[in-house]
Short mmCIF file of C-alpha atoms in Angstrom, two decimals:
data_model
loop_
_atom_site.label_atom_id
_atom_site.label_comp_id
_atom_site.label_asym_id
_atom_site.label_seq_id
_atom_site.Cartn_x
_atom_site.Cartn_y
_atom_site.Cartn_z
CA MET A 25 -29.95 48.96 -13.16
CA ASP A 26 -33.14 50.77 -14.09
CA ASN A 27 -36.54 50.02 -12.64
CA TYR A 28 -37.85 48.49 -15.82
CA ALA A 29 -35.25 45.74 -15.99
CA ILE A 30 -37.75 43.09 -15.04
CA TYR A 31 -40.00 43.71 -18.05
CA ASP A 32 -37.15 43.64 -20.50
CA GLY A 33 -38.04 40.38 -22.24
CA LEU A 34 -41.28 40.93 -24.10
CA TYR A 35 -40.66 44.68 -24.44
CA ALA A 36 -37.71 44.06 -26.65
CA ILE A 37 -39.57 41.51 -28.77
CA LEU A 38 -42.84 43.39 -29.24
CA GLY A 39 -41.07 46.74 -29.54
CA ILE A 40 -43.09 48.35 -26.76
CA PRO A 41 -41.41 51.51 -25.43
CA ARG A 42 -40.30 51.13 -21.84
CA ASP A 43 -42.01 54.26 -20.59
CA CYS A 44 -45.49 53.29 -21.81
CA SER A 45 -48.59 53.46 -19.63
CA LEU A 46 -48.99 51.22 -16.58
CA LEU A 47 -51.89 49.35 -18.19
CA LEU A 48 -49.85 48.49 -21.26
CA GLN A 49 -46.96 47.33 -19.05
CA PHE A 50 -49.34 45.15 -17.09
CA ILE A 51 -50.77 43.61 -20.25
CA ALA A 52 -47.28 42.96 -21.63
CA ILE A 53 -46.22 41.19 -18.44
CA MET A 54 -49.39 39.10 -18.41
CA ILE A 55 -48.94 38.02 -22.04
CA ASN A 56 -45.35 37.12 -21.24
CA ILE A 57 -46.34 35.00 -18.24
CA VAL A 58 -49.17 33.23 -20.07
CA LEU A 59 -46.85 32.49 -22.99
CA VAL A 60 -44.17 30.95 -20.78
CA ILE A 61 -46.64 28.87 -18.76
CA ALA A 62 -48.46 27.62 -21.86
CA VAL A 63 -45.26 26.59 -23.64
CA VAL A 64 -43.86 24.88 -20.54
CA MET A 65 -47.14 23.02 -19.91
CA LEU A 66 -47.06 21.68 -23.46
CA HIS A 67 -43.46 20.60 -22.93
CA VAL A 68 -44.43 18.90 -19.67
CA ALA A 69 -47.16 16.91 -21.44
CA TYR A 70 -44.72 15.73 -24.08
CA ALA A 71 -41.94 15.18 -21.53
CA THR A 72 -44.09 12.36 -20.12
CA TYR A 73 -44.46 10.91 -23.62
CA PHE A 74 -40.73 11.29 -24.21
CA GLU A 75 -40.04 9.53 -20.91
CA ARG A 76 -42.29 6.57 -21.72
CA LYS A 77 -40.79 6.23 -25.19
CA VAL A 78 -37.20 6.46 -23.94
CA ILE A 79 -37.69 4.00 -21.11
CA GLY A 80 -39.72 1.73 -23.38
CA HIS A 81 -36.97 1.52 -25.98
CA MET A 82 -34.32 1.04 -23.29
CA GLN A 83 -36.31 -1.94 -22.03
CA VAL A 84 -36.83 -3.25 -25.61
CA ARG A 85 -40.50 -2.25 -25.71
CA LEU A 86 -42.17 0.30 -27.95
CA GLY A 87 -43.83 2.47 -25.32
CA PRO A 88 -47.21 4.11 -26.08
CA MET A 89 -48.33 3.23 -29.64
CA ARG A 90 -52.16 3.21 -29.67
CA VAL A 91 -53.37 6.82 -29.48
CA GLY A 92 -52.39 8.67 -32.64
CA TRP A 93 -49.36 8.02 -34.80
CA HIS A 94 -46.78 6.25 -32.58
CA GLY A 95 -48.87 7.26 -29.58
CA LEU A 96 -48.36 10.98 -30.16
CA LEU A 97 -51.75 11.90 -28.67
CA GLN A 98 -51.19 9.76 -25.57
CA PRO A 99 -50.41 12.72 -23.20
CA ILE A 100 -53.64 14.46 -24.21
CA ALA A 101 -55.66 11.28 -23.65
CA ASP A 102 -54.01 10.83 -20.24
CA GLY A 103 -54.78 14.41 -19.28
CA LEU A 104 -58.43 14.08 -20.30
CA LYS A 105 -58.77 10.82 -18.37
CA LEU A 106 -57.29 12.31 -15.20
CA PHE A 107 -59.47 15.38 -15.54
CA PHE A 108 -62.70 13.37 -15.56
CA LYS A 109 -61.77 10.96 -12.76
CA GLU A 110 -63.55 11.11 -9.43
CA ASP A 111 -61.94 13.45 -6.94
CA ILE A 112 -61.80 11.71 -3.55
CA VAL A 113 -61.03 13.61 -0.35
CA PRO A 114 -60.25 11.38 2.66
CA ALA A 115 -61.92 11.89 6.05
CA THR A 116 -59.61 14.34 7.79
CA ASP A 117 -59.61 17.50 9.89
CA PHE A 118 -57.42 19.20 7.30
CA LYS A 119 -59.59 19.29 4.18
CA ALA A 120 -58.41 22.77 3.24
CA VAL A 121 -54.75 21.77 3.61
CA PHE A 122 -55.41 18.60 1.61
CA LYS A 123 -56.87 20.62 -1.25
CA LEU A 124 -54.21 23.31 -1.06
CA ALA A 125 -51.18 21.00 -1.13
CA PRO A 126 -51.14 20.09 -4.86
CA ILE A 127 -51.84 23.70 -5.80
CA PHE A 128 -48.89 24.74 -3.66
CA VAL A 129 -46.62 22.24 -5.41
CA VAL A 130 -47.55 23.52 -8.87
CA PHE A 131 -47.40 27.15 -7.74
CA ALA A 132 -43.88 26.67 -6.42
CA ALA A 133 -42.70 24.88 -9.56
CA LEU A 134 -44.24 27.45 -11.91
CA SER A 135 -42.93 30.46 -10.02
CA SER A 136 -39.35 29.23 -10.53
CA LEU A 137 -39.90 29.75 -14.26
CA ALA A 138 -40.17 33.50 -13.69
CA VAL A 139 -36.42 34.07 -13.52
CA ILE A 140 -35.19 31.62 -16.15
CA PRO A 141 -33.81 33.38 -19.23
CA PHE A 142 -34.75 31.20 -22.20
CA PHE A 143 -32.53 33.22 -24.49
CA SER A 144 -30.77 36.54 -24.28
CA THR A 145 -33.87 38.70 -24.69
CA PHE A 146 -36.66 36.49 -23.44
CA TYR A 147 -37.50 36.03 -19.77
CA ILE A 148 -40.21 37.17 -17.38
CA ALA A 149 -37.91 38.79 -14.83
CA ASN A 150 -34.19 39.47 -14.87
CA ILE A 151 -33.41 39.74 -11.16
CA ASN A 152 -30.08 40.12 -9.41
CA ILE A 153 -30.58 37.13 -7.16
CA GLY A 154 -31.72 34.62 -9.79
CA ILE A 155 -29.89 31.62 -8.29
CA LEU A 156 -31.02 32.42 -4.75
CA TYR A 157 -34.59 32.84 -5.95
CA ILE A 158 -34.60 29.37 -7.51
CA LEU A 159 -33.07 27.88 -4.35
CA ALA A 160 -35.65 29.68 -2.19
CA ILE A 161 -38.56 28.44 -4.27
CA SER A 162 -37.27 24.88 -4.27
CA ALA A 163 -36.85 25.14 -0.48
CA VAL A 164 -40.43 26.30 -0.10
CA SER A 165 -41.83 23.62 -2.43
CA THR A 166 -41.15 21.08 0.36
CA TYR A 167 -44.27 22.37 2.09
CA GLY A 168 -46.58 21.12 -0.64
CA ILE A 169 -45.30 17.58 -0.05
CA ILE A 170 -45.41 17.83 3.76
CA MET A 171 -48.91 19.32 3.68
CA ALA A 172 -50.09 16.53 1.36
CA GLY A 173 -48.67 13.80 3.57
CA TRP A 174 -50.01 15.30 6.77
CA ALA A 175 -53.50 16.10 5.51
CA SER A 176 -53.98 12.71 3.84
CA ASN A 177 -54.56 11.13 7.27
CA SER A 178 -52.74 7.99 6.15
CA LYS A 179 -49.59 6.45 7.55
CA TYR A 180 -48.07 5.67 4.16
CA ALA A 181 -48.55 9.20 2.92
CA PHE A 182 -47.25 10.64 6.18
CA LEU A 183 -44.11 8.50 6.14
CA GLY A 184 -43.53 9.46 2.51
CA SER A 185 -43.79 13.14 3.30
CA LEU A 186 -41.45 12.90 6.31
CA ARG A 187 -38.87 11.14 4.18
CA SER A 188 -39.26 13.73 1.50
CA ALA A 189 -38.83 16.66 3.89
CA ALA A 190 -35.62 15.21 5.35
CA GLN A 191 -34.28 14.40 1.89
CA LEU A 192 -35.04 17.82 0.43
CA ILE A 193 -33.54 19.72 3.36
CA SER A 194 -30.36 17.63 3.21
CA TYR A 195 -29.86 17.98 -0.52
CA GLU A 196 -30.73 21.68 -0.60
CA VAL A 197 -27.53 22.29 1.35
CA ALA A 198 -25.45 20.38 -1.18
CA MET A 199 -27.18 22.05 -4.11
CA GLY A 200 -26.68 25.56 -2.73
CA LEU A 201 -23.01 24.88 -1.99
CA SER A 202 -22.39 23.36 -5.42
CA LEU A 203 -23.53 26.59 -7.07
CA VAL A 204 -21.19 28.76 -4.97
CA GLY A 205 -18.31 27.86 -7.31
CA ILE A 206 -20.35 29.29 -10.22
CA MET A 207 -21.12 32.42 -8.23
CA ILE A 208 -17.43 32.92 -7.44
CA MET A 209 -16.39 32.44 -11.07
CA ALA A 210 -19.10 34.64 -12.56
CA GLY A 211 -19.13 37.18 -9.73
CA SER A 212 -22.89 37.43 -9.94
CA LEU A 213 -26.11 35.76 -8.85
CA ASN A 214 -27.93 36.94 -11.97
CA LEU A 215 -28.57 34.02 -14.34
CA LYS A 216 -28.22 36.18 -17.43
CA GLU A 217 -24.89 37.56 -16.26
CA ILE A 218 -23.69 34.06 -15.42
CA VAL A 219 -24.31 33.01 -19.03
CA SER A 220 -22.52 36.06 -20.43
CA ALA A 221 -19.62 35.48 -18.00
CA GLN A 222 -19.25 31.99 -19.45
CA GLN A 223 -19.04 33.50 -22.94
CA GLN A 224 -15.90 35.36 -21.81
CA GLN A 225 -14.00 32.07 -21.56
CA TRP A 226 -12.81 30.28 -24.67
CA TYR A 227 -14.41 27.01 -23.52
CA GLY A 228 -17.72 28.83 -22.94
CA MET A 229 -19.06 26.44 -20.31
CA TYR A 230 -18.40 26.35 -16.58
CA LEU A 231 -18.84 22.60 -16.83
CA PHE A 232 -15.10 22.10 -17.30
CA PRO A 233 -13.57 24.12 -14.45
CA GLN A 234 -16.55 23.31 -12.22
CA PHE A 235 -16.86 19.58 -12.90
CA LEU A 236 -17.02 18.87 -9.15
CA GLY A 237 -19.79 21.40 -8.70
CA PHE A 238 -21.59 19.96 -11.72
CA PHE A 239 -21.45 16.45 -10.32
CA VAL A 240 -22.79 17.56 -6.93
CA PHE A 241 -25.46 19.71 -8.59
CA THR A 242 -26.67 16.89 -10.82
CA VAL A 243 -26.94 14.37 -8.00
CA ALA A 244 -28.68 16.95 -5.80
CA ALA A 245 -31.05 17.80 -8.67
CA PHE A 246 -32.14 14.15 -8.86
CA ALA A 247 -32.83 14.18 -5.12
CA GLU A 248 -34.60 17.55 -5.20
CA THR A 249 -36.99 16.43 -7.92
CA ASN A 250 -37.65 13.05 -6.23
CA ARG A 251 -36.50 11.13 -9.27
CA VAL A 252 -35.01 7.63 -9.38
CA PRO A 253 -32.59 6.65 -7.77
CA PHE A 254 -33.72 9.00 -5.00
CA ASP A 255 -37.49 8.63 -5.33
CA LEU A 256 -37.84 7.34 -1.75
CA PRO A 257 -40.74 9.69 -0.91
CA GLU A 258 -42.87 7.78 -3.40
CA ALA A 259 -41.24 4.35 -3.16
CA GLU A 260 -44.04 2.12 -4.45
CA THR A 261 -42.78 -1.10 -2.96
CA GLU A 262 -42.64 0.33 0.56
CA LEU A 263 -45.11 3.17 0.71
CA VAL A 264 -47.80 2.43 -1.93
CA ALA A 265 -47.27 5.80 -3.65
CA GLY A 266 -45.85 7.89 -0.83
CA TYR A 267 -47.13 11.35 -0.13
CA PHE A 268 -49.74 11.38 -2.89
CA ALA A 269 -51.20 7.92 -2.16
CA GLU A 270 -54.58 9.43 -1.18
CA TYR A 271 -54.88 11.76 -4.14
CA SER A 272 -56.85 10.99 -7.26
CA GLY A 273 -57.90 12.58 -10.52
CA MET A 274 -56.90 16.16 -11.18
CA ARG A 275 -55.22 16.68 -7.82
CA PHE A 276 -52.95 13.71 -8.45
CA SER A 277 -52.03 15.03 -11.86
CA LEU A 278 -51.10 18.39 -10.29
CA PHE A 279 -48.39 16.62 -8.27
CA PHE A 280 -47.24 14.96 -11.45
CA LEU A 281 -47.17 18.32 -13.20
CA GLY A 282 -45.20 19.87 -10.36
CA GLU A 283 -42.59 17.11 -10.53
CA TYR A 284 -42.08 17.51 -14.27
CA ILE A 285 -41.94 21.30 -14.14
CA ALA A 286 -39.38 21.01 -11.34
CA MET A 287 -37.39 18.66 -13.55
CA ILE A 288 -37.47 21.16 -16.42
CA VAL A 289 -36.46 23.98 -14.05
CA MET A 290 -33.56 21.98 -12.62
CA SER A 291 -32.39 21.05 -16.12
CA SER A 292 -32.61 24.71 -17.15
CA MET A 293 -30.60 25.72 -14.09
CA SER A 294 -27.95 23.17 -14.96
CA VAL A 295 -27.87 24.39 -18.58
CA LEU A 296 -27.64 28.05 -17.53
CA CYS A 297 -25.00 27.58 -14.84
CA PHE A 298 -22.84 24.82 -16.32
CA TRP A 299 -23.60 24.43 -20.03
CA GLY A 300 -23.46 28.06 -21.12
CA GLY A 301 -27.22 28.60 -21.47
CA TRP A 302 -28.36 29.61 -24.96
CA THR A 303 -24.78 30.16 -26.18
CA LEU A 304 -22.22 27.87 -27.76
CA PRO A 305 -18.55 27.88 -26.69
CA PRO A 306 -16.58 30.60 -28.54
CA VAL A 307 -14.16 27.91 -29.76
CA ILE A 308 -16.91 26.25 -31.80
CA THR A 309 -18.55 29.46 -33.04
CA ASN A 310 -15.17 30.83 -34.12
CA ALA A 311 -14.44 27.66 -36.06
CA ILE A 312 -17.89 27.50 -37.68
CA PRO A 313 -19.26 31.08 -37.82
CA GLN A 314 -22.48 29.89 -39.53
CA LEU A 315 -23.65 28.55 -36.16
CA ASN A 316 -24.12 32.14 -34.96
CA MET A 317 -27.15 32.33 -37.27
CA VAL A 318 -29.05 29.71 -35.26
CA PRO A 319 -31.30 31.38 -32.66
CA GLY A 320 -30.22 30.80 -29.05
CA ILE A 321 -33.47 29.13 -28.02
CA VAL A 322 -32.54 26.11 -30.19
CA TRP A 323 -29.38 25.44 -28.21
CA PHE A 324 -31.17 26.10 -24.95
CA VAL A 325 -33.97 23.62 -25.69
CA LEU A 326 -31.53 21.04 -27.05
CA LYS A 327 -29.39 21.25 -23.93
CA VAL A 328 -32.41 21.11 -21.61
CA TYR A 329 -33.73 18.03 -23.42
CA GLY A 330 -30.30 16.44 -23.27
CA HIS A 331 -30.40 16.93 -19.53
CA ILE A 332 -33.92 15.59 -19.21
CA PHE A 333 -32.83 12.55 -21.22
CA VAL A 334 -30.20 11.89 -18.53
CA PHE A 335 -33.00 11.89 -15.95
CA TYR A 336 -34.80 9.18 -17.96
CA TRP A 337 -31.65 7.24 -18.70
CA VAL A 338 -30.82 7.04 -14.99
CA ARG A 339 -34.40 6.03 -14.23
CA ALA A 340 -34.18 3.13 -16.66
CA THR A 341 -30.77 2.06 -15.36
CA LEU A 342 -30.41 2.42 -11.61
CA PRO A 343 -32.31 0.81 -8.73
CA ARG A 344 -33.57 2.86 -5.79
CA TYR A 345 -31.16 3.85 -3.02
CA ARG A 346 -31.67 2.71 0.57
CA TYR A 347 -32.69 5.59 2.83
CA ASP A 348 -29.66 5.60 5.14
CA TYR A 349 -27.35 5.44 2.09
CA LEU A 350 -29.17 8.42 0.68
CA MET A 351 -28.59 10.45 3.82
CA ARG A 352 -24.99 9.33 4.08
CA LEU A 353 -24.33 10.25 0.45
CA GLY A 354 -25.88 13.69 0.94
CA TRP A 355 -24.13 14.69 4.14
CA LYS A 356 -20.86 12.79 4.03
CA VAL A 357 -19.98 12.81 0.34
CA LEU A 358 -21.73 15.61 -1.53
CA ILE A 359 -21.44 18.40 1.04
CA PRO A 360 -17.69 17.86 1.67
CA LEU A 361 -17.14 17.65 -2.10
CA ALA A 362 -19.04 20.91 -2.63
CA LEU A 363 -17.07 22.59 0.17
CA ALA A 364 -13.79 21.39 -1.34
CA ASN A 365 -14.94 22.79 -4.68
CA ILE A 366 -15.55 26.19 -3.05
CA VAL A 367 -12.09 26.21 -1.48
CA ILE A 368 -10.35 25.21 -4.73
CA THR A 369 -12.33 27.71 -6.81
CA SER A 370 -11.61 30.57 -4.41
CA ILE A 371 -7.88 29.78 -4.34
CA VAL A 372 -7.70 29.62 -8.14
CA LYS A 373 -9.73 32.83 -8.44
CA TYR A 374 -7.46 34.54 -5.90
CA LEU A 375 -4.28 33.48 -7.68
CA ALA A 376 -5.52 34.26 -11.18
CA MET B 677 -52.84 61.23 -1.88
CA ILE B 678 -51.94 57.58 -1.36
CA THR B 679 -49.16 56.34 -3.59
CA VAL B 680 -48.72 52.78 -4.85
CA PRO B 681 -45.79 52.05 -2.48
CA GLN B 682 -47.89 53.20 0.46
CA LEU B 683 -50.69 50.86 -0.60
CA PHE B 684 -48.21 47.98 -0.79
CA PHE B 685 -46.84 48.79 2.62
CA ALA B 686 -50.33 49.04 4.08
CA TYR B 687 -51.17 45.61 2.70
CA PHE B 688 -48.00 44.03 4.09
CA ALA B 689 -48.40 45.69 7.49
CA VAL B 690 -52.03 44.64 7.89
CA ALA B 691 -51.45 41.14 6.54
CA MET B 692 -48.46 40.55 8.81
CA THR B 693 -50.41 41.66 11.88
CA VAL B 694 -53.37 39.45 11.00
CA LEU B 695 -51.13 36.47 10.21
CA SER B 696 -49.21 36.84 13.48
CA LEU B 697 -52.51 36.80 15.36
CA LEU B 698 -53.57 33.69 13.45
CA VAL B 699 -50.28 31.98 14.35
CA ILE B 700 -50.88 32.37 18.08
CA THR B 701 -54.63 31.75 18.06
CA ALA B 702 -54.80 28.71 15.76
CA LYS B 703 -56.01 25.68 17.71
CA ASN B 704 -53.88 23.12 15.95
CA PRO B 705 -50.09 23.68 16.06
CA VAL B 706 -49.77 22.46 12.47
CA ASN B 707 -52.08 25.25 11.33
CA SER B 708 -49.99 27.68 13.35
CA VAL B 709 -46.89 26.66 11.42
CA LEU B 710 -48.68 27.03 8.09
CA TRP B 711 -49.85 30.55 9.02
CA MET B 712 -46.28 31.30 10.03
CA LEU B 713 -45.16 30.21 6.56
CA ALA B 714 -47.51 32.80 5.04
CA LEU B 715 -46.11 35.34 7.51
CA PHE B 716 -42.55 34.59 6.37
CA PHE B 717 -43.57 35.16 2.75
CA HIS B 718 -44.89 38.58 3.70
CA ILE B 719 -41.73 39.43 5.63
CA ALA B 720 -39.73 38.51 2.52
CA GLY B 721 -42.00 40.79 0.50
CA LEU B 722 -41.30 43.63 2.90
CA TYR B 723 -37.55 43.09 2.51
CA LEU B 724 -37.92 43.33 -1.27
CA PHE B 725 -39.72 46.58 -0.66
CA LEU B 726 -36.63 47.89 1.15
CA ASN B 727 -34.34 47.04 -1.80
CA ALA B 728 -32.93 44.16 0.27
CA GLU B 729 -33.44 41.33 -2.22
CA PHE B 730 -30.64 39.24 -0.71
CA LEU B 731 -32.31 39.30 2.70
CA ALA B 732 -35.64 38.38 1.11
CA ALA B 733 -34.13 35.30 -0.53
CA VAL B 734 -32.30 34.30 2.65
CA GLN B 735 -35.49 34.78 4.65
CA LEU B 736 -37.22 32.23 2.42
CA ILE B 737 -34.30 29.79 2.14
CA LEU B 738 -33.38 29.71 5.83
CA TYR B 739 -36.51 30.55 7.77
CA ALA B 740 -39.22 29.16 5.52
CA GLY B 741 -37.19 26.44 3.83
CA ALA B 742 -35.16 25.03 6.70
CA ILE B 743 -36.12 26.19 10.18
CA LEU B 744 -39.88 26.13 9.76
CA VAL B 745 -39.74 22.70 8.08
CA LEU B 746 -37.94 21.39 11.16
CA PHE B 747 -40.61 23.01 13.37
CA LEU B 748 -43.24 21.21 11.34
CA PHE B 749 -41.29 17.97 11.65
CA VAL B 750 -41.18 18.17 15.43
CA ILE B 751 -44.82 19.15 15.77
CA MET B 752 -45.95 16.31 13.53
CA MET B 753 -43.87 13.78 15.48
CA LEU B 754 -45.21 14.94 18.84
CA ASN B 755 -48.66 13.91 19.89
CA VAL B 756 -50.47 17.22 19.92
CA LYS B 757 -53.96 15.93 20.71
CA ASP B 758 -53.90 17.43 24.23
CA GLU B 759 -53.27 20.91 22.88
CA ILE B 760 -56.24 20.65 20.55
CA ILE B 761 -58.69 19.63 23.29
CA GLY B 762 -57.33 21.68 26.17
CA LYS B 763 -57.77 25.36 26.87
CA ARG B 764 -55.54 27.63 24.87
CA PHE B 765 -55.09 30.40 27.43
CA ILE B 766 -53.84 30.10 30.97
CA LYS B 767 -55.63 31.72 33.90
CA GLY B 768 -53.18 34.55 34.33
CA TRP B 769 -53.79 36.11 30.91
CA PRO B 770 -54.75 39.60 32.26
CA VAL B 771 -51.31 39.82 33.87
CA GLY B 772 -49.74 38.81 30.57
CA ILE B 773 -51.66 41.48 28.66
CA ALA B 774 -50.63 44.12 31.22
CA LEU B 775 -46.98 43.09 30.87
CA VAL B 776 -47.12 43.15 27.08
CA MET B 777 -48.76 46.59 27.14
CA SER B 778 -46.01 47.98 29.35
CA ILE B 779 -43.32 46.54 27.06
CA LEU B 780 -45.14 48.06 24.11
CA ALA B 781 -45.10 51.45 25.84
CA VAL B 782 -41.38 51.10 26.55
CA ILE B 783 -40.78 50.36 22.87
CA TYR B 784 -43.14 53.07 21.67
CA PHE B 785 -41.59 56.04 23.48
CA PRO B 786 -38.06 55.67 22.10
CA ILE B 787 -39.41 55.02 18.60
CA SER B 788 -41.60 58.11 18.65
CA ARG B 789 -38.53 60.20 19.44
CA LEU B 790 -36.36 58.74 16.68
CA ILE B 791 -34.39 61.17 14.56
CA GLN B 792 -32.88 60.10 11.27
CA GLY B 793 -29.12 59.68 11.39
CA PRO B 794 -26.77 61.15 8.77
CA ALA B 795 -26.91 59.34 5.42
CA GLY B 796 -23.96 56.99 4.99
CA GLN B 797 -21.99 55.89 1.99
CA TYR B 798 -24.61 53.41 0.84
CA THR B 799 -27.56 55.34 -0.52
CA ILE B 800 -30.38 53.57 -2.33
CA GLU B 801 -28.87 54.55 -5.68
CA ALA B 802 -25.44 53.21 -4.70
CA ILE B 803 -26.94 49.90 -3.60
CA ARG B 804 -29.03 49.60 -6.75
CA ALA B 805 -26.01 50.32 -8.94
CA GLU B 806 -23.93 47.63 -7.26
CA THR B 807 -26.67 45.16 -6.33
CA ASN B 808 -27.67 44.48 -2.78
CA SER B 809 -25.82 41.15 -2.42
CA LYS B 810 -22.46 42.63 -3.45
CA VAL B 811 -22.75 45.58 -1.09
CA LEU B 812 -23.83 43.36 1.78
CA GLY B 813 -20.96 40.96 1.13
CA ARG B 814 -18.40 43.74 1.02
CA VAL B 815 -19.63 45.32 4.26
CA LEU B 816 -19.76 41.95 6.04
CA TYR B 817 -16.27 40.90 4.98
CA THR B 818 -14.48 44.22 5.54
CA ASP B 819 -16.01 46.49 8.18
CA TYR B 820 -17.75 43.77 10.15
CA LEU B 821 -15.42 40.84 9.58
CA PHE B 822 -14.76 40.21 13.28
CA PRO B 823 -18.40 40.19 14.46
CA PHE B 824 -19.25 38.06 11.41
CA GLU B 825 -16.61 35.46 12.29
CA VAL B 826 -17.71 35.48 15.93
CA ALA B 827 -21.30 34.84 14.86
CA SER B 828 -20.22 31.92 12.66
CA LEU B 829 -18.18 30.46 15.51
CA ILE B 830 -21.21 30.63 17.80
CA LEU B 831 -23.29 28.80 15.18
CA LEU B 832 -20.58 26.17 14.77
CA ILE B 833 -20.54 25.59 18.53
CA ALA B 834 -24.32 25.14 18.45
CA ILE B 835 -23.99 22.53 15.69
CA VAL B 836 -21.27 20.61 17.52
CA GLY B 837 -23.26 20.84 20.76
CA ALA B 838 -26.35 19.40 19.11
CA MET B 839 -24.32 16.50 17.73
CA VAL B 840 -22.71 15.80 21.09
CA LEU B 841 -26.10 15.76 22.81
CA ALA B 842 -27.66 13.50 20.19
CA LYS B 843 -24.79 11.01 19.98
CA ARG B 844 -24.07 10.65 23.70
CA ARG B 845 -26.21 7.58 24.30
CA ALA B 846 -25.05 5.68 21.24
#
């Protein structure tokens, strides 16, 4: 472990020597961060388009068709519209908190991107506690939602935020426990090392030995990102729009942005921990060596989009859960399952 | 000559002091909790500074992510209007300040006489080579296994106790 490990990514690509001046290091890090944020923002914009198209076709509609060819410019038109809408702040004692809440949500979602390795040599920071960092950030992102609900001075928003806080705390436990199996198998909390540990196995993905953990993680990821069937914090039929009912214009779209970035981060986590990240299973690459020529980012993006597609598929298929079922599922099914997974994994690891 | 680490430490020290003062002087309890959140972020930063990245993450996950959220929950559910209107300090505050000053003196004298103990097996280099979480795990599960298990038992009793208290009337 040398001190420069965190700048590894762009250094390797641009060929900057590691012992260059502080200013150059700073510039390299900044370029790296801006690049990642810009690319992810673009993906978020088109993830909304992808979602509307997927759900549209699942419901035998066409989805957006008007703006551009097959509605391709729709996300840009939506963004422009939201940007120019009136920004309304309700009468409340907590104006500063009200304005801070959406920024907090986006800040939390974006800062998770810092530790995600997109392929073997490209990441912002390669830290030893990658998994814990993501869990910590997703734990802290609850505050944005609670602050929004509290500062909105509205009962619907407040109820939505209380629901959300309880839901996120409950499912964080299950999510953390479901990843313990991965940590035991890989012997590391570093996301990059977890991917290379998966390469050591012939099947190349922890998905197979850790299917229980994967199931718990996926369900918890739906709850953590407030997606259907666990979108109770924003249940339209009960709570208008939940915690962001009082927000409009740009501030509303920041919540939207935060949700989609969180979805991308959760999908990336799932891909890195269970699907072998940017690598393919050694069985396949040994059978077809030509696949080694394809850059890793292709597999990573394909897997992430496959995962995001599951989010949309479930949204088009399942109705919303009732709140007490949600809590019961979290505490009485997922947490015991995750604990059982830990016990089984440790025994197998001990015997092997 | 002030080095960069010293500057960082100065920032964290000053910010933590100011934030702690804001926590106890904020009029609305909800604001207090939000200042405390900022304080926890700074404490996590200080842990990172000490090469204790595992503790930093746990600080955020447990204190900021779980315990403080529950604080916020309780404060939002309670009706805190009285606290906002009423006086924030009780009459006997000079006595309180005198007491705090004497405790501060009691803490200060031992600290000013501290001498550094002999360096153990885990130097900064050793911890960096093995990563903080691995070293911490090994120490907890070998040298300090018994105290660790005792602490977990105490926590388990607290959980069971809370459930018993909550479910009694049902």
